[in-house]
N, CA, C and O atoms as a GROMACS GRO file, in nm:
protein
  644
    1UNK      N    1   8.393  15.509   5.255
    1UNK     CA    2   8.333  15.579   5.170
    1UNK      C    3   8.202  15.496   5.132
    1UNK      O    4   8.139  15.530   5.033
    2UNK      N    5   8.155  15.376   5.217
    2UNK     CA    6   8.050  15.312   5.172
    2UNK      C    7   7.932  15.401   5.195
    2UNK      O    8   7.947  15.484   5.284
    3UNK      N    9   7.805  15.399   5.125
    3UNK     CA   10   7.683  15.456   5.155
    3UNK      C   11   7.636  15.404   5.250
    3UNK      O   12   7.632  15.282   5.236
    4UNK      N   13   7.584  15.453   5.376
    4UNK     CA   14   7.497  15.387   5.473
    4UNK      C   15   7.390  15.315   5.431
    4UNK      O   16   7.368  15.203   5.478
    5UNK      N   17   7.309  15.376   5.332
    5UNK     CA   18   7.216  15.310   5.298
    5UNK      C   19   7.217  15.193   5.234
    5UNK      O   20   7.151  15.099   5.278
    6UNK      N   21   7.308  15.179   5.095
    6UNK     CA   22   7.334  15.076   5.044
    6UNK      C   23   7.463  15.028   5.044
    6UNK      O   24   7.545  15.057   4.957
    7UNK      N   25   7.490  14.939   5.155
    7UNK     CA   26   7.601  14.892   5.197
    7UNK      C   27   7.567  14.753   5.292
    7UNK      O   28   7.493  14.749   5.391
    8UNK      N   29   7.639  14.646   5.235
    8UNK     CA   30   7.614  14.526   5.299
    8UNK      C   31   7.716  14.516   5.446
    8UNK      O   32   7.727  14.409   5.507
    9UNK      N   33   7.781  14.633   5.488
    9UNK     CA   34   7.823  14.645   5.615
    9UNK      C   35   7.742  14.655   5.718
    9UNK      O   36   7.797  14.632   5.825
   10UNK      N   37   7.608  14.686   5.723
   10UNK     CA   38   7.502  14.681   5.823
   10UNK      C   39   7.429  14.550   5.781
   10UNK      O   40   7.344  14.565   5.693
   11UNK      N   41   7.447  14.428   5.828
   11UNK     CA   42   7.382  14.285   5.801
   11UNK      C   43   7.257  14.308   5.853
   11UNK      O   44   7.235  14.362   5.961
   12UNK      N   45   7.147  14.251   5.750
   12UNK     CA   46   7.026  14.241   5.820
   12UNK      C   47   7.001  14.101   5.832
   12UNK      O   48   7.041  14.021   5.748
   13UNK      N   49   6.917  14.059   5.964
   13UNK     CA   50   6.896  13.927   5.968
   13UNK      C   51   6.764  13.905   6.012
   13UNK      O   52   6.731  13.820   6.094
   14UNK      N   53   6.688  13.985   5.955
   14UNK     CA   54   6.541  13.979   5.970
   14UNK      C   55   6.469  13.848   5.891
   14UNK      O   56   6.515  13.792   5.791
   15UNK      N   57   6.352  13.816   5.956
   15UNK     CA   58   6.304  13.698   5.893
   15UNK      C   59   6.190  13.716   5.757
   15UNK      O   60   6.118  13.628   5.711
   16UNK      N   61   6.200  13.837   5.718
   16UNK     CA   62   6.112  13.894   5.631
   16UNK      C   63   6.172  13.976   5.508
   16UNK      O   64   6.256  14.061   5.538
   17UNK      N   65   6.139  13.961   5.382
   17UNK     CA   66   6.185  14.070   5.298
   17UNK      C   67   6.177  14.234   5.358
   17UNK      O   68   6.075  14.280   5.409
   18UNK      N   69   6.291  14.304   5.343
   18UNK     CA   70   6.295  14.434   5.415
   18UNK      C   71   6.287  14.549   5.277
   18UNK      O   72   6.393  14.607   5.252
   19UNK      N   73   6.196  14.573   5.212
   19UNK     CA   74   6.236  14.672   5.080
   19UNK      C   75   6.276  14.776   5.116
   19UNK      O   76   6.213  14.841   5.200
   20UNK      N   77   6.403  14.826   5.057
   20UNK     CA   78   6.462  14.945   5.054
   20UNK      C   79   6.439  15.060   4.953
   20UNK      O   80   6.471  15.177   4.970
   21UNK      N   81   6.374  15.006   4.839
   21UNK     CA   82   6.333  15.095   4.735
   21UNK      C   83   6.238  15.027   4.666
   21UNK      O   84   6.258  14.908   4.639
   22UNK      N   85   6.116  15.093   4.625
   22UNK     CA   86   6.007  15.028   4.531
   22UNK      C   87   5.965  15.115   4.423
   22UNK      O   88   5.940  15.234   4.440
   23UNK      N   89   5.957  15.057   4.319
   23UNK     CA   90   5.917  15.137   4.202
   23UNK      C   91   5.809  15.065   4.125
   23UNK      O   92   5.783  14.944   4.123
   24UNK      N   93   5.747  15.173   4.059
   24UNK     CA   94   5.612  15.097   3.971
   24UNK      C   95   5.636  15.130   3.828
   24UNK      O   96   5.680  15.239   3.792
   25UNK      N   97   5.608  15.044   3.757
   25UNK     CA   98   5.597  15.089   3.574
   25UNK      C   99   5.472  15.023   3.522
   25UNK      O  100   5.467  14.901   3.537
   26UNK      N  101   5.364  15.088   3.461
   26UNK     CA  102   5.253  15.059   3.400
   26UNK      C  103   5.294  15.043   3.274
   26UNK      O  104   5.379  15.125   3.240
   27UNK      N  105   5.252  14.942   3.166
   27UNK     CA  106   5.282  14.946   3.031
   27UNK      C  107   5.134  14.943   2.952
   27UNK      O  108   5.065  14.848   2.988
   28UNK      N  109   5.084  15.015   2.869
   28UNK     CA  110   4.949  15.045   2.841
   28UNK      C  111   4.998  15.050   2.678
   28UNK      O  112   5.111  15.056   2.629
   29UNK      N  113   4.843  15.045   2.605
   29UNK     CA  114   4.835  15.066   2.480
   29UNK      C  115   4.913  14.946   2.394
   29UNK      O  116   4.944  14.844   2.456
   30UNK      N  117   4.945  14.959   2.254
   30UNK     CA  118   5.028  14.871   2.197
   30UNK      C  119   4.915  14.771   2.142
   30UNK      O  120   4.795  14.773   2.172
   31UNK      N  121   4.993  14.667   2.042
   31UNK     CA  122   4.923  14.589   1.984
   31UNK      C  123   4.934  14.454   2.076
   31UNK      O  124   5.038  14.430   2.136
   32UNK      N  125   4.819  14.367   2.084
   32UNK     CA  126   4.812  14.237   2.136
   32UNK      C  127   4.819  14.110   2.049
   32UNK      O  128   4.840  13.999   2.099
   33UNK      N  129   4.801  14.132   1.912
   33UNK     CA  130   4.774  14.031   1.838
   33UNK      C  131   4.890  13.954   1.803
   33UNK      O  132   4.880  13.865   1.717
   34UNK      N  133   5.020  13.985   1.873
   34UNK     CA  134   5.146  13.922   1.861
   34UNK      C  135   5.174  13.873   1.980
   34UNK      O  136   5.240  13.769   1.972
   35UNK      N  137   5.150  13.905   2.082
   35UNK     CA  138   5.168  13.843   2.225
   35UNK      C  139   5.312  13.919   2.264
   35UNK      O  140   5.379  13.857   2.347
   36UNK      N  141   5.362  14.028   2.221
   36UNK     CA  142   5.477  14.079   2.267
   36UNK      C  143   5.436  14.237   2.305
   36UNK      O  144   5.365  14.307   2.232
   37UNK      N  145   5.485  14.276   2.418
   37UNK     CA  146   5.478  14.405   2.477
   37UNK      C  147   5.524  14.510   2.377
   37UNK      O  148   5.635  14.511   2.324
   38UNK      N  149   5.426  14.600   2.358
   38UNK     CA  150   5.468  14.704   2.281
   38UNK      C  151   5.358  14.824   2.343
   38UNK      O  152   5.264  14.790   2.415
   39UNK      N  153   5.377  14.941   2.313
   39UNK     CA  154   5.310  15.058   2.402
   39UNK      C  155   5.382  15.131   2.452
   39UNK      O  156   5.502  15.143   2.427
   40UNK      N  157   5.302  15.204   2.550
   40UNK     CA  158   5.385  15.309   2.650
   40UNK      C  159   5.410  15.262   2.809
   40UNK      O  160   5.330  15.241   2.900
   41UNK      N  161   5.550  15.254   2.805
   41UNK     CA  162   5.563  15.234   2.968
   41UNK      C  163   5.604  15.346   3.040
   41UNK      O  164   5.706  15.405   3.004
   42UNK      N  165   5.538  15.385   3.141
   42UNK     CA  166   5.572  15.487   3.230
   42UNK      C  167   5.599  15.460   3.369
   42UNK      O  168   5.515  15.393   3.430
   43UNK      N  169   5.701  15.500   3.430
   43UNK     CA  170   5.697  15.476   3.585
   43UNK      C  171   5.598  15.578   3.674
   43UNK      O  172   5.538  15.667   3.615
   44UNK      N  173   5.586  15.564   3.802
   44UNK     CA  174   5.492  15.612   3.860
   44UNK      C  175   5.551  15.746   3.901
   44UNK      O  176   5.476  15.843   3.916
   45UNK      N  177   5.678  15.757   3.919
   45UNK     CA  178   5.737  15.881   3.929
   45UNK      C  179   5.757  15.973   3.817
   45UNK      O  180   5.761  16.095   3.838
   46UNK      N  181   5.772  15.912   3.674
   46UNK     CA  182   5.761  15.979   3.586
   46UNK      C  183   5.916  15.991   3.516
   46UNK      O  184   5.939  16.056   3.414
   47UNK      N  185   6.016  15.916   3.592
   47UNK     CA  186   6.148  15.919   3.533
   47UNK      C  187   6.151  15.841   3.424
   47UNK      O  188   6.236  15.867   3.338
   48UNK      N  189   6.058  15.730   3.405
   48UNK     CA  190   6.070  15.652   3.272
   48UNK      C  191   5.958  15.671   3.193
   48UNK      O  192   5.847  15.666   3.248
   49UNK      N  193   5.969  15.694   3.063
   49UNK     CA  194   5.856  15.718   2.981
   49UNK      C  195   5.914  15.705   2.851
   49UNK      O  196   5.992  15.788   2.804
   50UNK      N  197   5.866  15.574   2.776
   50UNK     CA  198   5.917  15.531   2.628
   50UNK      C  199   5.804  15.439   2.597
   50UNK      O  200   5.722  15.380   2.667
   51UNK      N  201   5.829  15.448   2.450
   51UNK     CA  202   5.773  15.361   2.374
   51UNK      C  203   5.831  15.260   2.351
   51UNK      O  204   5.943  15.258   2.300
   52UNK      N  205   5.746  15.128   2.397
   52UNK     CA  206   5.826  14.985   2.358
   52UNK      C  207   5.768  14.931   2.204
   52UNK      O  208   5.656  14.936   2.152
   53UNK      N  209   5.887  14.883   2.164
   53UNK     CA  210   5.857  14.852   2.027
   53UNK      C  211   5.912  14.691   2.017
   53UNK      O  212   5.987  14.633   2.097
   54UNK      N  213   5.854  14.641   1.902
   54UNK     CA  214   5.871  14.503   1.864
   54UNK      C  215   5.998  14.484   1.794
   54UNK      O  216   6.016  14.549   1.690
   55UNK      N  217   6.092  14.402   1.838
   55UNK     CA  218   6.234  14.392   1.759
   55UNK      C  219   6.195  14.343   1.620
   55UNK      O  220   6.099  14.268   1.600
   56UNK      N  221   6.280  14.392   1.521
   56UNK     CA  222   6.269  14.358   1.362
   56UNK      C  223   6.275  14.218   1.374
   56UNK      O  224   6.186  14.161   1.310
   57UNK      N  225   6.353  14.144   1.436
   57UNK     CA  226   6.377  14.004   1.430
   57UNK      C  227   6.248  13.926   1.449
   57UNK      O  228   6.231  13.820   1.388
   58UNK      N  229   6.143  13.983   1.545
   58UNK     CA  230   6.023  13.918   1.568
   58UNK      C  231   5.908  14.007   1.486
   58UNK      O  232   5.798  14.025   1.539
   59UNK      N  233   5.932  14.050   1.381
   59UNK     CA  234   5.836  14.126   1.304
   59UNK      C  235   5.796  14.249   1.326
   59UNK      O  236   5.694  14.300   1.281
   60UNK      N  237   5.899  14.313   1.414
   60UNK     CA  238   5.855  14.466   1.407
   60UNK      C  239   5.936  14.549   1.313
   60UNK      O  240   6.043  14.523   1.257
   61UNK      N  241   5.868  14.643   1.309
   61UNK     CA  242   5.875  14.760   1.179
   61UNK      C  243   5.951  14.901   1.247
   61UNK      O  244   6.008  14.984   1.176
   62UNK      N  245   5.941  14.909   1.366
   62UNK     CA  246   6.000  15.054   1.424
   62UNK      C  247   6.088  15.026   1.543
   62UNK      O  248   6.049  14.977   1.649
   63UNK      N  249   6.218  15.064   1.510
   63UNK     CA  250   6.329  15.033   1.609
   63UNK      C  251   6.309  15.103   1.718
   63UNK      O  252   6.261  15.216   1.706
   64UNK      N  253   6.340  15.054   1.845
   64UNK     CA  254   6.322  15.129   1.947
   64UNK      C  255   6.345  15.034   2.078
   64UNK      O  256   6.372  14.916   2.055
   65UNK      N  257   6.337  15.072   2.192
   65UNK     CA  258   6.368  15.000   2.295
   65UNK      C  259   6.237  14.875   2.321
   65UNK      O  260   6.120  14.893   2.284
   66UNK      N  261   6.285  14.759   2.387
   66UNK     CA  262   6.181  14.635   2.384
   66UNK      C  263   6.227  14.583   2.522
   66UNK      O  264   6.337  14.608   2.571
   67UNK      N  265   6.140  14.513   2.574
   67UNK     CA  266   6.158  14.458   2.735
   67UNK      C  267   6.294  14.382   2.742
   67UNK      O  268   6.360  14.397   2.844
   68UNK      N  269   6.338  14.307   2.651
   68UNK     CA  270   6.482  14.233   2.657
   68UNK      C  271   6.591  14.353   2.687
   68UNK      O  272   6.682  14.342   2.769
   69UNK      N  273   6.571  14.444   2.624
   69UNK     CA  274   6.674  14.540   2.642
   69UNK      C  275   6.673  14.628   2.767
   69UNK      O  276   6.769  14.688   2.816
   70UNK      N  277   6.532  14.626   2.813
   70UNK     CA  278   6.533  14.702   2.950
   70UNK      C  279   6.597  14.592   3.052
   70UNK      O  280   6.672  14.631   3.142
   71UNK      N  281   6.566  14.455   3.035
   71UNK     CA  282   6.611  14.377   3.123
   71UNK      C  283   6.753  14.394   3.130
   71UNK      O  284   6.814  14.423   3.233
   72UNK      N  285   6.822  14.369   2.979
   72UNK     CA  286   6.961  14.365   2.996
   72UNK      C  287   7.027  14.484   3.064
   72UNK      O  288   7.123  14.460   3.137
   73UNK      N  289   6.987  14.603   3.051
   73UNK     CA  290   7.013  14.707   3.106
   73UNK      C  291   7.020  14.690   3.251
   73UNK      O  292   7.127  14.704   3.310
   74UNK      N  293   6.910  14.660   3.312
   74UNK     CA  294   6.901  14.652   3.456
   74UNK      C  295   6.988  14.568   3.503
   74UNK      O  296   7.059  14.611   3.595
   75UNK      N  297   7.009  14.432   3.457
   75UNK     CA  298   7.107  14.329   3.487
   75UNK      C  299   7.236  14.377   3.491
   75UNK      O  300   7.295  14.375   3.599
   76UNK      N  301   7.286  14.415   3.406
   76UNK     CA  302   7.388  14.486   3.353
   76UNK      C  303   7.455  14.601   3.474
   76UNK      O  304   7.560  14.597   3.537
   77UNK      N  305   7.353  14.691   3.474
   77UNK     CA  306   7.388  14.775   3.601
   77UNK      C  307   7.384  14.742   3.733
   77UNK      O  308   7.464  14.793   3.811
   78UNK      N  309   7.280  14.644   3.776
   78UNK     CA  310   7.299  14.604   3.914
   78UNK      C  311   7.416  14.527   3.920
   78UNK      O  312   7.480  14.543   4.023
   79UNK      N  313   7.470  14.433   3.822
   79UNK     CA  314   7.605  14.356   3.843
   79UNK      C  315   7.715  14.456   3.830
   79UNK      O  316   7.812  14.424   3.899
   80UNK      N  317   7.728  14.554   3.772
   80UNK     CA  318   7.828  14.655   3.763
   80UNK      C  319   7.832  14.721   3.892
   80UNK      O  320   7.940  14.762   3.936
   81UNK      N  321   7.707  14.738   3.966
   81UNK     CA  322   7.722  14.823   4.079
   81UNK      C  323   7.789  14.722   4.180
   81UNK      O  324   7.886  14.758   4.247
   82UNK      N  325   7.736  14.593   4.188
   82UNK     CA  326   7.779  14.479   4.286
   82UNK      C  327   7.940  14.476   4.274
   82UNK      O  328   8.006  14.494   4.376
   83UNK      N  329   7.996  14.457   4.162
   83UNK     CA  330   8.101  14.431   4.124
   83UNK      C  331   8.181  14.551   4.162
   83UNK      O  332   8.292  14.530   4.212
   84UNK      N  333   8.136  14.695   4.143
   84UNK     CA  334   8.214  14.806   4.178
   84UNK      C  335   8.236  14.814   4.341
   84UNK      O  336   8.342  14.835   4.402
   85UNK      N  337   8.114  14.793   4.391
   85UNK     CA  338   8.130  14.800   4.543
   85UNK      C  339   8.246  14.695   4.591
   85UNK      O  340   8.328  14.741   4.670
   86UNK      N  341   8.255  14.600   4.564
   86UNK     CA  342   8.364  14.473   4.604
   86UNK      C  343   8.444  14.535   4.542
   86UNK      O  344   8.481  14.601   4.639
   87UNK      N  345   8.529  14.586   4.432
   87UNK     CA  346   8.626  14.650   4.418
   87UNK      C  347   8.689  14.732   4.486
   87UNK      O  348   8.809  14.726   4.514
   88UNK      N  349   8.598  14.830   4.521
   88UNK     CA  350   8.665  14.921   4.630
   88UNK      C  351   8.694  14.887   4.754
   88UNK      O  352   8.776  14.946   4.825
   89UNK      N  353   8.618  14.777   4.791
   89UNK     CA  354   8.651  14.722   4.938
   89UNK      C  355   8.767  14.628   4.924
   89UNK      O  356   8.818  14.583   5.027
   90UNK      N  357   8.820  14.588   4.790
   90UNK     CA  358   8.938  14.512   4.803
   90UNK      C  359   9.074  14.636   4.721
   90UNK      O  360   9.186  14.600   4.684
   91UNK      N  361   9.018  14.775   4.712
   91UNK     CA  362   9.102  14.852   4.701
   91UNK      C  363   9.151  14.862   4.543
   91UNK      O  364   9.252  14.916   4.498
   92UNK      N  365   9.054  14.799   4.480
   92UNK     CA  366   9.104  14.800   4.323
   92UNK      C  367   8.983  14.937   4.262
   92UNK      O  368   8.878  14.974   4.315
   93UNK      N  369   9.046  14.984   4.141
   93UNK     CA  370   8.967  15.094   4.084
   93UNK      C  371   8.853  15.032   4.007
   93UNK      O  372   8.884  14.937   3.935
   94UNK      N  373   8.738  15.068   4.009
   94UNK     CA  374   8.628  15.011   3.939
   94UNK      C  375   8.569  15.097   3.806
   94UNK      O  376   8.465  15.082   3.742
   95UNK      N  377   8.686  15.199   3.792
   95UNK     CA  378   8.626  15.295   3.679
   95UNK      C  379   8.634  15.228   3.551
   95UNK      O  380   8.560  15.262   3.459
   96UNK      N  381   8.720  15.135   3.539
   96UNK     CA  382   8.738  15.062   3.389
   96UNK      C  383   8.636  14.931   3.352
   96UNK      O  384   8.629  14.866   3.248
   97UNK      N  385   8.558  14.918   3.479
   97UNK     CA  386   8.462  14.797   3.423
   97UNK      C  387   8.375  14.815   3.360
   97UNK      O  388   8.310  14.919   3.378
   98UNK      N  389   8.337  14.724   3.263
   98UNK     CA  390   8.249  14.708   3.170
   98UNK      C  391   8.167  14.577   3.204
   98UNK      O  392   8.225  14.476   3.243
   99UNK      N  393   8.044  14.580   3.189
   99UNK     CA  394   7.924  14.474   3.205
   99UNK      C  395   7.840  14.482   3.077
   99UNK      O  396   7.759  14.569   3.047
  100UNK      N  397   7.879  14.360   3.001
  100UNK     CA  398   7.803  14.360   2.853
  100UNK      C  399   7.694  14.265   2.889
  100UNK      O  400   7.729  14.150   2.919
  101UNK      N  401   7.562  14.294   2.891
  101UNK     CA  402   7.448  14.187   2.911
  101UNK      C  403   7.376  14.155   2.777
  101UNK      O  404   7.305  14.237   2.718
  102UNK      N  405   7.398  14.036   2.737
  102UNK     CA  406   7.320  13.973   2.641
  102UNK      C  407   7.174  13.905   2.695
  102UNK      O  408   7.170  13.825   2.788
  103UNK      N  409   7.069  13.944   2.630
  103UNK     CA  410   6.945  13.859   2.684
  103UNK      C  411   6.871  13.824   2.537
  103UNK      O  412   6.833  13.902   2.449
  104UNK      N  413   6.867  13.678   2.543
  104UNK     CA  414   6.794  13.606   2.417
  104UNK      C  415   6.669  13.600   2.448
  104UNK      O  416   6.651  13.567   2.565
  105UNK      N  417   6.562  13.622   2.379
  105UNK     CA  418   6.406  13.534   2.397
  105UNK      C  419   6.402  13.470   2.262
  105UNK      O  420   6.435  13.498   2.146
  106UNK      N  421   6.338  13.354   2.338
  106UNK     CA  422   6.321  13.222   2.250
  106UNK      C  423   6.226  13.141   2.291
  106UNK      O  424   6.148  13.179   2.379
  107UNK      N  425   6.218  13.031   2.241
  107UNK     CA  426   6.121  12.897   2.258
  107UNK      C  427   6.173  12.818   2.402
  107UNK      O  428   6.286  12.773   2.423
  108UNK      N  429   6.086  12.815   2.469
  108UNK     CA  430   6.106  12.716   2.579
  108UNK      C  431   6.091  12.573   2.548
  108UNK      O  432   5.977  12.527   2.535
  109UNK      N  433   6.200  12.494   2.535
  109UNK     CA  434   6.170  12.339   2.503
  109UNK      C  435   6.109  12.263   2.578
  109UNK      O  436   6.067  12.154   2.539
  110UNK      N  437   6.094  12.304   2.685
  110UNK     CA  438   5.997  12.235   2.809
  110UNK      C  439   5.865  12.225   2.764
  110UNK      O  440   5.808  12.115   2.764
  111UNK      N  441   5.792  12.356   2.712
  111UNK     CA  442   5.664  12.356   2.709
  111UNK      C  443   5.616  12.435   2.588
  111UNK      O  444   5.494  12.454   2.585
  112UNK      N  445   5.705  12.498   2.461
  112UNK     CA  446   5.676  12.524   2.353
  112UNK      C  447   5.664  12.685   2.394
  112UNK      O  448   5.677  12.761   2.298
  113UNK      N  449   5.644  12.741   2.509
  113UNK     CA  450   5.627  12.878   2.561
  113UNK      C  451   5.757  12.940   2.504
  113UNK      O  452   5.831  12.901   2.414
  114UNK      N  453   5.762  13.048   2.584
  114UNK     CA  454   5.900  13.142   2.574
  114UNK      C  455   5.981  13.130   2.690
  114UNK      O  456   5.922  13.086   2.788
  115UNK      N  457   6.120  13.162   2.706
  115UNK     CA  458   6.189  13.187   2.794
  115UNK      C  459   6.285  13.288   2.768
  115UNK      O  460   6.298  13.334   2.654
  116UNK      N  461   6.356  13.327   2.865
  116UNK     CA  462   6.471  13.433   2.833
  116UNK      C  463   6.605  13.366   2.870
  116UNK      O  464   6.614  13.289   2.965
  117UNK      N  465   6.705  13.400   2.793
  117UNK     CA  466   6.846  13.336   2.842
  117UNK      C  467   6.935  13.494   2.851
  117UNK      O  468   6.917  13.578   2.764
  118UNK      N  469   7.023  13.516   2.962
  118UNK     CA  470   7.079  13.604   2.978
  118UNK      C  471   7.239  13.566   2.997
  118UNK      O  472   7.262  13.464   3.063
  119UNK      N  473   7.339  13.631   2.950
  119UNK     CA  474   7.473  13.622   2.959
  119UNK      C  475   7.530  13.749   3.002
  119UNK      O  476   7.475  13.854   2.968
  120UNK      N  477   7.642  13.750   3.077
  120UNK     CA  478   7.708  13.850   3.100
  120UNK      C  479   7.853  13.854   3.081
  120UNK      O  480   7.913  13.751   3.109
  121UNK      N  481   7.914  13.944   3.042
  121UNK     CA  482   8.070  13.932   3.000
  121UNK      C  483   8.109  14.065   3.063
  121UNK      O  484   8.053  14.171   3.034
  122UNK      N  485   8.237  14.051   3.176
  122UNK     CA  486   8.288  14.148   3.249
  122UNK      C  487   8.437  14.192   3.179
  122UNK      O  488   8.530  14.111   3.176
  123UNK      N  489   8.447  14.298   3.135
  123UNK     CA  490   8.567  14.353   3.102
  123UNK      C  491   8.632  14.439   3.229
  123UNK      O  492   8.569  14.509   3.307
  124UNK      N  493   8.760  14.417   3.228
  124UNK     CA  494   8.815  14.472   3.322
  124UNK      C  495   8.978  14.494   3.312
  124UNK      O  496   9.071  14.431   3.362
  125UNK      N  497   8.975  14.597   3.237
  125UNK     CA  498   9.125  14.622   3.198
  125UNK      C  499   9.237  14.639   3.282
  125UNK      O  500   9.227  14.740   3.351
  126UNK      N  501   9.364  14.558   3.302
  126UNK     CA  502   9.458  14.598   3.397
  126UNK      C  503   9.421  14.542   3.529
  126UNK      O  504   9.468  14.589   3.632
  127UNK      N  505   9.339  14.445   3.530
  127UNK     CA  506   9.327  14.348   3.647
  127UNK      C  507   9.311  14.221   3.587
  127UNK      O  508   9.233  14.196   3.496
  128UNK      N  509   9.415  14.115   3.661
  128UNK     CA  510   9.417  14.002   3.640
  128UNK      C  511   9.318  13.896   3.669
  128UNK      O  512   9.251  13.900   3.772
  129UNK      N  513   9.304  13.788   3.572
  129UNK     CA  514   9.167  13.673   3.581
  129UNK      C  515   9.187  13.653   3.739
  129UNK      O  516   9.093  13.690   3.810
  130UNK      N  517   9.299  13.599   3.802
  130UNK     CA  518   9.317  13.532   3.946
  130UNK      C  519   9.257  13.627   4.036
  130UNK      O  520   9.221  13.590   4.148
  131UNK      N  521   9.240  13.777   3.988
  131UNK     CA  522   9.203  13.860   4.082
  131UNK      C  523   9.028  13.877   4.074
  131UNK      O  524   8.951  13.886   4.169
  132UNK      N  525   8.999  13.877   3.947
  132UNK     CA  526   8.847  13.892   3.925
  132UNK      C  527   8.781  13.770   3.941
  132UNK      O  528   8.664  13.777   3.978
  133UNK      N  529   8.830  13.661   3.920
  133UNK     CA  530   8.738  13.538   3.928
  133UNK      C  531   8.687  13.551   4.076
  133UNK      O  532   8.567  13.576   4.081
  134UNK      N  533   8.741  13.541   4.177
  134UNK     CA  534   8.665  13.536   4.303
  134UNK      C  535   8.564  13.683   4.326
  134UNK      O  536   8.460  13.660   4.388
  135UNK      N  537   8.581  13.798   4.291
  135UNK     CA  538   8.514  13.910   4.298
  135UNK      C  539   8.375  13.859   4.194
  135UNK      O  540   8.260  13.870   4.237
  136UNK      N  541   8.396  13.815   4.087
  136UNK     CA  542   8.262  13.771   4.005
  136UNK      C  543   8.184  13.681   4.083
  136UNK      O  544   8.061  13.675   4.070
  137UNK      N  545   8.252  13.604   4.168
  137UNK     CA  546   8.176  13.474   4.226
  137UNK      C  547   8.091  13.557   4.340
  137UNK      O  548   7.973  13.533   4.364
  138UNK      N  549   8.162  13.650   4.402
  138UNK     CA  550   8.088  13.729   4.522
  138UNK      C  551   7.966  13.824   4.462
  138UNK      O  552   7.855  13.846   4.510
  139UNK      N  553   8.034  13.881   4.321
  139UNK     CA  554   7.925  13.971   4.281
  139UNK      C  555   7.827  13.912   4.243
  139UNK      O  556   7.716  13.966   4.250
  140UNK      N  557   7.844  13.780   4.191
  140UNK     CA  558   7.686  13.703   4.142
  140UNK      C  559   7.614  13.667   4.296
  140UNK      O  560   7.494  13.642   4.303
  141UNK      N  561   7.672  13.667   4.376
  141UNK     CA  562   7.605  13.616   4.494
  141UNK      C  563   7.519  13.752   4.556
  141UNK      O  564   7.405  13.753   4.601
  142UNK      N  565   7.605  13.854   4.545
  142UNK     CA  566   7.542  14.004   4.591
  142UNK      C  567   7.444  14.063   4.514
  142UNK      O  568   7.361  14.134   4.571
  143UNK      N  569   7.436  14.044   4.369
  143UNK     CA  570   7.338  14.103   4.308
  143UNK      C  571   7.220  14.055   4.289
  143UNK      O  572   7.225  13.935   4.260
  144UNK      N  573   7.115  14.097   4.293
  144UNK     CA  574   6.986  14.058   4.317
  144UNK      C  575   6.926  14.001   4.173
  144UNK      O  576   6.846  13.909   4.156
  145UNK      N  577   6.991  14.085   4.076
  145UNK     CA  578   6.959  14.036   3.935
  145UNK      C  579   7.000  13.894   3.918
  145UNK      O  580   6.920  13.804   3.893
  146UNK      N  581   7.132  13.878   3.933
  146UNK     CA  582   7.183  13.755   3.954
  146UNK      C  583   7.140  13.645   3.997
  146UNK      O  584   7.130  13.536   3.940
  147UNK      N  585   7.105  13.691   4.143
  147UNK     CA  586   7.007  13.578   4.219
  147UNK      C  587   6.878  13.561   4.162
  147UNK      O  588   6.820  13.459   4.200
  148UNK      N  589   6.811  13.638   4.076
  148UNK     CA  590   6.664  13.610   4.040
  148UNK      C  591   6.699  13.524   3.926
  148UNK      O  592   6.617  13.441   3.887
  149UNK      N  593   6.827  13.538   3.863
  149UNK     CA  594   6.830  13.450   3.751
  149UNK      C  595   6.850  13.291   3.787
  149UNK      O  596   6.807  13.192   3.728
  150UNK      N  597   6.928  13.302   3.898
  150UNK     CA  598   6.961  13.141   3.957
  150UNK      C  599   6.839  13.092   4.015
  150UNK      O  600   6.810  12.973   3.999
  151UNK      N  601   6.759  13.172   4.085
  151UNK     CA  602   6.653  13.108   4.177
  151UNK      C  603   6.498  13.164   4.164
  151UNK      O  604   6.400  13.125   4.227
  152UNK      N  605   6.506  13.263   4.069
  152UNK     CA  606   6.347  13.320   4.050
  152UNK      C  607   6.338  13.424   4.172
  152UNK      O  608   6.430  13.433   4.253
  153UNK      N  609   6.222  13.502   4.180
  153UNK     CA  610   6.180  13.590   4.272
  153UNK      C  611   6.041  13.551   4.304
  153UNK      O  612   5.963  13.487   4.233
  154UNK      N  613   6.018  13.609   4.443
  154UNK     CA  614   5.876  13.606   4.492
  154UNK      C  615   5.804  13.685   4.379
  154UNK      O  616   5.865  13.783   4.337
  155UNK      N  617   5.678  13.655   4.323
  155UNK     CA  618   5.608  13.740   4.273
  155UNK      C  619   5.452  13.692   4.271
  155UNK      O  620   5.414  13.581   4.309
  156UNK      N  621   5.374  13.793   4.222
  156UNK     CA  622   5.229  13.769   4.253
  156UNK      C  623   5.158  13.821   4.112
  156UNK      O  624   5.211  13.906   4.041
  157UNK      N  625   5.069  13.778   4.091
  157UNK     CA  626   5.019  13.827   3.975
  157UNK      C  627   4.849  13.811   3.993
  157UNK      O  628   4.792  13.703   4.007
  158UNK      N  629   4.779  13.950   3.988
  158UNK     CA  630   4.620  13.961   4.024
  158UNK      C  631   4.571  14.046   3.946
  158UNK      O  632   4.639  14.128   3.884
  159UNK      N  633   4.425  14.033   3.938
  159UNK     CA  634   4.356  14.117   3.850
  159UNK      C  635   4.281  14.228   3.923
  159UNK      O  636   4.205  14.189   4.012
  160UNK      N  637   4.286  14.329   3.906
  160UNK     CA  638   4.230  14.446   3.942
  160UNK      C  639   4.106  14.506   3.850
  160UNK      O  640   4.129  14.588   3.761
  161UNK      N  641   4.006  14.469   3.873
  161UNK     CA  642   3.857  14.507   3.796
  161UNK      C  643   3.835  14.659   3.764
  161UNK      O  644   3.731  14.696   3.709
   0.00000   0.00000   0.00000
């Protein structure tokens, strides 16, 4: 029952990154005095459109989604998907898996700037720790968000006048 498009059953051994999906989100507007992302976030396909808000803990007064919440949702969803794939391969039911992501925004002691910290907690009722442990390790190796938090990602920043 593996999806032929998103399956590790079809090994890729190329020498270059092979994109399987690409998305684009633009953030516009918002206040810049505080150095935090607010404003409107919209995906190129229109599937995502929301107002980013400053968390109250950072001086914001309007509750609403913020970049850390979006990252936490992406990380939790990606890890959940990887673990669910592995569960099915081991003939385990992934239906009750919950992945809870906590993302903290804070000061970087190395340079006084900012950094993120992310922690995942997996709950899987009815499955023993001895069974889950190796699957968590495999999911950590499989999930691109987990890989990104360990080793970073190729990225570029440019200016388009």
